[in-house]
JSON list of C-alpha atoms in Angstrom, two decimals:
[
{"chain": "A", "resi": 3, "resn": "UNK", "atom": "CA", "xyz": [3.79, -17.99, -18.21]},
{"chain": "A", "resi": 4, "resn": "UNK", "atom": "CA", "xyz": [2.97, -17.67, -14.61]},
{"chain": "A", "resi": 5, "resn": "UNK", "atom": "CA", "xyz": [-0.17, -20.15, -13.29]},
{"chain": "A", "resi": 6, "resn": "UNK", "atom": "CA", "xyz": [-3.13, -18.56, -12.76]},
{"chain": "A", "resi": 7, "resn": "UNK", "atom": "CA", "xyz": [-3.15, -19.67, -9.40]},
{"chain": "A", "resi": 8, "resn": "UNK", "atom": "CA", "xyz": [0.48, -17.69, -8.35]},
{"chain": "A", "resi": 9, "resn": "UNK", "atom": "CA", "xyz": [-1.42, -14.85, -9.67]},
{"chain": "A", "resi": 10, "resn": "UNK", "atom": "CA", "xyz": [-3.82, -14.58, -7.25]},
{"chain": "A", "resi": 11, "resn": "UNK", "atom": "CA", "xyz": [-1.98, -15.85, -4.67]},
{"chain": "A", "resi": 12, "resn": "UNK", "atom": "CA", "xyz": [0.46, -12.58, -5.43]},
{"chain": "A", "resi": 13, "resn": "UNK", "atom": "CA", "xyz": [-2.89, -10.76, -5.77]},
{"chain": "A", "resi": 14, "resn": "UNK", "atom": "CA", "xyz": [-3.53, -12.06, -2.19]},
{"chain": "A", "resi": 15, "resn": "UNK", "atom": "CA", "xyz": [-0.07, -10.53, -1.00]},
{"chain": "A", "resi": 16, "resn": "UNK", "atom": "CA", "xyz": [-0.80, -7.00, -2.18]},
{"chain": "A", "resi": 17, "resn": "UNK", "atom": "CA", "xyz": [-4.26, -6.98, -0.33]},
{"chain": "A", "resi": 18, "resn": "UNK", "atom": "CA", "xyz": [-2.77, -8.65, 3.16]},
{"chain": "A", "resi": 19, "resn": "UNK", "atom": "CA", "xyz": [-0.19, -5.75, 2.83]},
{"chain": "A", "resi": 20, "resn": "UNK", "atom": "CA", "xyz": [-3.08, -3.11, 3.23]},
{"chain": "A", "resi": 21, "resn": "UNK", "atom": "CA", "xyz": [-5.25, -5.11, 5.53]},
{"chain": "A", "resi": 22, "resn": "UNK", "atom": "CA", "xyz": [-2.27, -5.80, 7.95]},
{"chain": "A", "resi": 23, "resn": "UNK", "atom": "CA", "xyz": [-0.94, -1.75, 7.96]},
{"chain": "A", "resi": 24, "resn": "UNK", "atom": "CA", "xyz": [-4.46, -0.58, 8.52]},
{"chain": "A", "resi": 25, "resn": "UNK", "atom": "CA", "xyz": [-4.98, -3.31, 11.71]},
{"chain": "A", "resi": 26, "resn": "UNK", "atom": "CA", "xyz": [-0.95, -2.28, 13.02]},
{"chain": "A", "resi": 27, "resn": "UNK", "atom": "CA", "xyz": [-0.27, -6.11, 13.28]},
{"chain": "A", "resi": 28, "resn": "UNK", "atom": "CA", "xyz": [3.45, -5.06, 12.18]},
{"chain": "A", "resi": 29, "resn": "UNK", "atom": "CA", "xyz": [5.11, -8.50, 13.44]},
{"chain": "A", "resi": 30, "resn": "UNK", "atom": "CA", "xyz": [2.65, -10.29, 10.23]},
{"chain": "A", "resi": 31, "resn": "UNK", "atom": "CA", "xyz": [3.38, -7.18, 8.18]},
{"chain": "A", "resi": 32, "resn": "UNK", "atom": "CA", "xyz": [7.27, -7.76, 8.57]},
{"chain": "A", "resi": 33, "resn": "UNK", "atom": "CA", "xyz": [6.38, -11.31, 6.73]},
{"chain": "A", "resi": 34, "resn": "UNK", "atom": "CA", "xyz": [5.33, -10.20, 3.68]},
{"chain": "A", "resi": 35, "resn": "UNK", "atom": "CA", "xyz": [8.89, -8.81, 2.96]},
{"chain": "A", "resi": 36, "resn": "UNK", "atom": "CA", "xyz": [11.94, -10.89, 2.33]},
{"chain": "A", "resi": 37, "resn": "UNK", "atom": "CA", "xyz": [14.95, -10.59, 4.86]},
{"chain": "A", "resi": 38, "resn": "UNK", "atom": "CA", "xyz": [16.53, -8.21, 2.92]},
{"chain": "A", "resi": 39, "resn": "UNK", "atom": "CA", "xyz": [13.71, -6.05, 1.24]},
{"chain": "A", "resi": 40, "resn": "UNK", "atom": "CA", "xyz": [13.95, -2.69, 0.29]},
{"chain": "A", "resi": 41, "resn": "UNK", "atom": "CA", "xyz": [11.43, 0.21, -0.18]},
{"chain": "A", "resi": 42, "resn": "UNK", "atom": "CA", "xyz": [11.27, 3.10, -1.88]},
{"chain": "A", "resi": 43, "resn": "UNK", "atom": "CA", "xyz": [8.36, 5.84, -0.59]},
{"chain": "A", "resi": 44, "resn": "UNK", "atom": "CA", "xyz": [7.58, 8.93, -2.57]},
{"chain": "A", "resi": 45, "resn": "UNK", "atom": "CA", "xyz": [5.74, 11.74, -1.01]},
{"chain": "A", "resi": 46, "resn": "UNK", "atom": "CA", "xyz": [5.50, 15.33, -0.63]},
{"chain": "A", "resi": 47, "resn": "UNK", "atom": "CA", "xyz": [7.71, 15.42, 2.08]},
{"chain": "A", "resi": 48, "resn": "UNK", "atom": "CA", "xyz": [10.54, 13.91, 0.53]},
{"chain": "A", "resi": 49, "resn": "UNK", "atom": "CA", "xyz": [11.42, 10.39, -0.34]},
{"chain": "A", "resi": 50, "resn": "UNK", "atom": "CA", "xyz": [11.91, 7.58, 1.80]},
{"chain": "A", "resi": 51, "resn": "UNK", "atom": "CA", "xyz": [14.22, 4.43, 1.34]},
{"chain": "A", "resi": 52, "resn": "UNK", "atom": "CA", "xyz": [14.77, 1.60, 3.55]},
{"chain": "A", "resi": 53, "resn": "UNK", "atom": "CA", "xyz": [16.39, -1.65, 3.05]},
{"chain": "A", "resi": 54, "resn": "UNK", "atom": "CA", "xyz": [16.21, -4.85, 5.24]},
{"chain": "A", "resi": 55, "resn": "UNK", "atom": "CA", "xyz": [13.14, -6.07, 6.82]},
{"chain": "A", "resi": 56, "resn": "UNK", "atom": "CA", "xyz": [13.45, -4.55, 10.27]},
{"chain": "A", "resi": 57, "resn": "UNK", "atom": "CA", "xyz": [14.40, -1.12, 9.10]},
{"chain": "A", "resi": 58, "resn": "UNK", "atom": "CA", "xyz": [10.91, -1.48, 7.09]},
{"chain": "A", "resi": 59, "resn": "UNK", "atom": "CA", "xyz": [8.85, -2.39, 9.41]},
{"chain": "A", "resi": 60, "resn": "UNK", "atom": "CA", "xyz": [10.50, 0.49, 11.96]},
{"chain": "A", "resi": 61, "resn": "UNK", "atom": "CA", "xyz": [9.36, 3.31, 9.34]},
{"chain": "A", "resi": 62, "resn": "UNK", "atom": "CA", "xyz": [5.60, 1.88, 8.59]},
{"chain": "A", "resi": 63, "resn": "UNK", "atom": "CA", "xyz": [4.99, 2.20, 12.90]},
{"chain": "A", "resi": 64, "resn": "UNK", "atom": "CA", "xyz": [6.31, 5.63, 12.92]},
{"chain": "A", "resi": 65, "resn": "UNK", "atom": "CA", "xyz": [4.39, 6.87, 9.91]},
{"chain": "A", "resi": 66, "resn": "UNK", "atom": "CA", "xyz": [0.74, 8.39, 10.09]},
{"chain": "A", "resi": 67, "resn": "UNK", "atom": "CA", "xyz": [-1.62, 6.36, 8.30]},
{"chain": "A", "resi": 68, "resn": "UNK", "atom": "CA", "xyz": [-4.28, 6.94, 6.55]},
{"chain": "A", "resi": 69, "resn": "UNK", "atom": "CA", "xyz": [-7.75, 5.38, 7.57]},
{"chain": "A", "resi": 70, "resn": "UNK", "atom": "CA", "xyz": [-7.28, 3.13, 4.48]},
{"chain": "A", "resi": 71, "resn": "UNK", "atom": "CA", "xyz": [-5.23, 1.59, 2.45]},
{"chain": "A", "resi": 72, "resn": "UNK", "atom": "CA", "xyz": [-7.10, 0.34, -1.10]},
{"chain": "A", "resi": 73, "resn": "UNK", "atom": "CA", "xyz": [-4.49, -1.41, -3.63]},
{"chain": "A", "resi": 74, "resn": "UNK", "atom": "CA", "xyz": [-6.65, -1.88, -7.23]},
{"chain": "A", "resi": 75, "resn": "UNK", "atom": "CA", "xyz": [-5.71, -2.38, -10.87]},
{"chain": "A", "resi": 76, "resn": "UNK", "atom": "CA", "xyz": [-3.58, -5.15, -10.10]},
{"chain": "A", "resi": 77, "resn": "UNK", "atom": "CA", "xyz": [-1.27, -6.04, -12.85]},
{"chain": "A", "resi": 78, "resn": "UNK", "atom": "CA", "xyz": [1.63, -9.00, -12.89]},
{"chain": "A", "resi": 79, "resn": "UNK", "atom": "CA", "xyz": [3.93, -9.49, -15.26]},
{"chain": "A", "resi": 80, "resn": "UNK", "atom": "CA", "xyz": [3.74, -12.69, -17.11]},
{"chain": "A", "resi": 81, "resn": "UNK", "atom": "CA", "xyz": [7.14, -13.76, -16.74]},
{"chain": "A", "resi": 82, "resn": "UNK", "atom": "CA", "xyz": [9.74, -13.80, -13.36]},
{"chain": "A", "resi": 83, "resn": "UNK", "atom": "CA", "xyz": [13.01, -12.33, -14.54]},
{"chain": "A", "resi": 84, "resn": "UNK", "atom": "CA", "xyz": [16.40, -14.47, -14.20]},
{"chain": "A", "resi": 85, "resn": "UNK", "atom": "CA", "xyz": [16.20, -14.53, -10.21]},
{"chain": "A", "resi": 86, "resn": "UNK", "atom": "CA", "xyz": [12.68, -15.53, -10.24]},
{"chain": "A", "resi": 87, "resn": "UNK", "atom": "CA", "xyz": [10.92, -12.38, -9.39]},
{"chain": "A", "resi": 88, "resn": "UNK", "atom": "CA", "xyz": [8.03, -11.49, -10.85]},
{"chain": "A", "resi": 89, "resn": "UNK", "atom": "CA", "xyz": [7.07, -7.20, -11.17]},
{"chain": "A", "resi": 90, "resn": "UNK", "atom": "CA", "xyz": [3.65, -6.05, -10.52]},
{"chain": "A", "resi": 91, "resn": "UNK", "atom": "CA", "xyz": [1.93, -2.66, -11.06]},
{"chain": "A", "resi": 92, "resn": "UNK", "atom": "CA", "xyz": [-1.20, -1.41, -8.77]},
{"chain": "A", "resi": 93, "resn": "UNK", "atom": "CA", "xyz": [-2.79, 2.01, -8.21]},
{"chain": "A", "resi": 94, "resn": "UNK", "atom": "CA", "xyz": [-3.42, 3.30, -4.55]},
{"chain": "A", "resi": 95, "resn": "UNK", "atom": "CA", "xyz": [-6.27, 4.97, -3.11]},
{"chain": "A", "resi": 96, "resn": "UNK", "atom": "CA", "xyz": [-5.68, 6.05, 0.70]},
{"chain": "A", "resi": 97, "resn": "UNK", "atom": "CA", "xyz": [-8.37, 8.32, 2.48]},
{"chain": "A", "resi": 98, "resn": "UNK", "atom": "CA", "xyz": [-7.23, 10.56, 5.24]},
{"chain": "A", "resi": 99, "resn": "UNK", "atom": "CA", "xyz": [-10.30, 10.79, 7.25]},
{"chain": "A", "resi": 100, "resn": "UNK", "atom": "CA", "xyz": [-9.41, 10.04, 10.82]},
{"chain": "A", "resi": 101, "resn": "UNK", "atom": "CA", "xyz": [-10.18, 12.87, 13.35]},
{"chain": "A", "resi": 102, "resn": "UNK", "atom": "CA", "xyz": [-6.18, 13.74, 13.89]},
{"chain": "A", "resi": 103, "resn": "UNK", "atom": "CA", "xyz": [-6.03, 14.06, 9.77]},
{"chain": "A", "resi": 104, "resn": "UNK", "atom": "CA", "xyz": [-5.66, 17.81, 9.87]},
{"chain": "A", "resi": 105, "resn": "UNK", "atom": "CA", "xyz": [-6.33, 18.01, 6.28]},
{"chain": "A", "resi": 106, "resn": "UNK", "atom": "CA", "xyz": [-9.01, 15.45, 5.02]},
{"chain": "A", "resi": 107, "resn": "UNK", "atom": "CA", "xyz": [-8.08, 14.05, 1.96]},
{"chain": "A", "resi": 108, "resn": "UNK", "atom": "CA", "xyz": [-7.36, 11.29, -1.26]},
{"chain": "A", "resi": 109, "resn": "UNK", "atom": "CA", "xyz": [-4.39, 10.31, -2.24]},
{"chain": "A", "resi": 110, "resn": "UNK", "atom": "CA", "xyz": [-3.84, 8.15, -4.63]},
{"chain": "A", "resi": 111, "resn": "UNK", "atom": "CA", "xyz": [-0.87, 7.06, -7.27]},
{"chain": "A", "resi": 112, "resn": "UNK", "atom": "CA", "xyz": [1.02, 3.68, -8.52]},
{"chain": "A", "resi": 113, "resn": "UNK", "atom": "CA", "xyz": [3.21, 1.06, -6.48]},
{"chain": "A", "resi": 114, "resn": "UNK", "atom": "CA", "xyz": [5.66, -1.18, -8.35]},
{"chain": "A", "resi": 115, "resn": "UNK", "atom": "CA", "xyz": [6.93, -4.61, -6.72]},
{"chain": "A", "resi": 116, "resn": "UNK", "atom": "CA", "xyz": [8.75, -7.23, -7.20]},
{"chain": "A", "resi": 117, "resn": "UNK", "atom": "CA", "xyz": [8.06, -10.27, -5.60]},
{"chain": "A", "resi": 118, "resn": "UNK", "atom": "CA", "xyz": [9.23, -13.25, -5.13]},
{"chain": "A", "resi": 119, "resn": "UNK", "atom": "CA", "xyz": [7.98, -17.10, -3.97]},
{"chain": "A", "resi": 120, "resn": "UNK", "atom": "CA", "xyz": [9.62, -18.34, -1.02]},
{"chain": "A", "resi": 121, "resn": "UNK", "atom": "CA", "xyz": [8.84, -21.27, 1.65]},
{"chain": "A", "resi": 122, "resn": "UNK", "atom": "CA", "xyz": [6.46, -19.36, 3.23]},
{"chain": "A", "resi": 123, "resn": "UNK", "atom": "CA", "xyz": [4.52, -18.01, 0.00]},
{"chain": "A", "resi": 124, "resn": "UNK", "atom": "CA", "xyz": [5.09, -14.73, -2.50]},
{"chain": "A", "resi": 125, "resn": "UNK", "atom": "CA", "xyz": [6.98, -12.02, -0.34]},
{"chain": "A", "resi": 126, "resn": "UNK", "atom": "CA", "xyz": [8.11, -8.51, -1.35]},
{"chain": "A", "resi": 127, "resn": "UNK", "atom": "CA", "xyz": [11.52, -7.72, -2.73]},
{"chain": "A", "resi": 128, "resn": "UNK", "atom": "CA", "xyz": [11.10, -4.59, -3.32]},
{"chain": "A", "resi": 129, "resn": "UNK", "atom": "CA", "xyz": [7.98, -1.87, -3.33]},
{"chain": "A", "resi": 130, "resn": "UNK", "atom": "CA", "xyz": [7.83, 1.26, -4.57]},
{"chain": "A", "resi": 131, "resn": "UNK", "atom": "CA", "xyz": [5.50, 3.75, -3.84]},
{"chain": "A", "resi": 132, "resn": "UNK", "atom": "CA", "xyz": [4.77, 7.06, -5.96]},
{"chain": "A", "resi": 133, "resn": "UNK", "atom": "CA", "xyz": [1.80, 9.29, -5.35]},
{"chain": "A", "resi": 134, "resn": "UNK", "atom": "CA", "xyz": [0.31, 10.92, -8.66]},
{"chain": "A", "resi": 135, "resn": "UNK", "atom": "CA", "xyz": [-2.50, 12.88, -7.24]},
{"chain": "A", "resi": 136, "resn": "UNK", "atom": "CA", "xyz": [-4.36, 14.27, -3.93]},
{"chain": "A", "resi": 137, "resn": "UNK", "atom": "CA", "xyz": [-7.06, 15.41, -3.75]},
{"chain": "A", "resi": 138, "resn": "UNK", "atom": "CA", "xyz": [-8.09, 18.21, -0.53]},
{"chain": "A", "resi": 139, "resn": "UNK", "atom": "CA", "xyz": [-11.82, 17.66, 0.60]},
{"chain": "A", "resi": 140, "resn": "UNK", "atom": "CA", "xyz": [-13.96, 19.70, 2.31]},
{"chain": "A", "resi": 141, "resn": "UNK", "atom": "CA", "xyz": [-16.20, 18.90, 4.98]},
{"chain": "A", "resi": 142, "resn": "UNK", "atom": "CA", "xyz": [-19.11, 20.75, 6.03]},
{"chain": "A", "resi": 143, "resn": "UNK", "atom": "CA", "xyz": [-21.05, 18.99, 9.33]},
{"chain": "A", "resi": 144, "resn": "UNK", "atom": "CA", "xyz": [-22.96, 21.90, 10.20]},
{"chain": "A", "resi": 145, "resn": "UNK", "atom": "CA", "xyz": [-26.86, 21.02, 9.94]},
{"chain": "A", "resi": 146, "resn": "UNK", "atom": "CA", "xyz": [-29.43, 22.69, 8.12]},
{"chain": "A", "resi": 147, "resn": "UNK", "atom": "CA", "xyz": [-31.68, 24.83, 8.99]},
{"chain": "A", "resi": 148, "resn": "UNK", "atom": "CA", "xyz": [-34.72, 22.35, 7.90]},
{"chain": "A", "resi": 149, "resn": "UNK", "atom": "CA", "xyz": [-35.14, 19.23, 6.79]},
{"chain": "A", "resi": 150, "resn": "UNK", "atom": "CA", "xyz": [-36.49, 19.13, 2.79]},
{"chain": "A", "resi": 151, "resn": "UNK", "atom": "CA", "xyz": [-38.30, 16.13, 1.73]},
{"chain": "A", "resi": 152, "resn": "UNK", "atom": "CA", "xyz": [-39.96, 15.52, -1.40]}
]
């Protein structure tokens, strides 16, 4: 059984990983990967894969983010496998917002990980990202004609 406290501190991971992506501070994003990480990005322009740290950090500068990224439902396993990684399961929320976000919208779906603990704390062997739903919204910022109070 994994302590309670690895738990959060892999909990702690999967937030910094939003946090630092939505700030751009890529050179303390590249840290919560292991040397020789690999991703694997689902969207609906195609699929993405990229192993090795570098290469992973190369593709998250070039990609357009969303205003957010929300990680929730946070689920590890309660057992590392033979090489001592341990899987976790998380749903995604993202909001397209931003003024350059053509389209406004939510997009949301599931990542699987593995992590792993190392020297420096839990790092990412592997994430996988796959988008289940978006959702288009509409805004409206005209004003109305008058003002109704009640």
């Amino acid at each position: 059984m994994i302590d309670p406290i690895e738990i959060v501190l892999i909990h702690q991971l999967l937030g910094r990983y939003g946090h630092l992506i939505d700030a751009h501070d890529w050179d303390a994003f590249g840290e919560l990967f292991v040397e020789d990480a690999s991703i694997d990005y689902r969207s609906s322009t195609g699929r993405i894969e990229r192993s090795g740290r570098d290469a992973i950090v190369e593709w998250f500068r070039g990609v357009a983010h969303p205003a957010a990224h929300h990680v929730t439902n946070i689920v590890v396993a309660d057992e590392p496998d033979a090489d001592g990684r341990v899987a976790v399961h998380s749903k995604f929320l993202a909001p397209y917002t931003r003024a350059e976000h053509e389209t406004k919208r939510l997009y949301g779906g599931d990542y699987h990980d593995l992590v792993v603990r190392t020297d420096g704390g839990w790092r990412f062997v592997f994430k996988q990202c796959l988008p289940l739903w978006n959702l288009a919204v509409v805004v409206d910022d005209t004003a109305p004609e008058r003002r109704l109070t009640f």
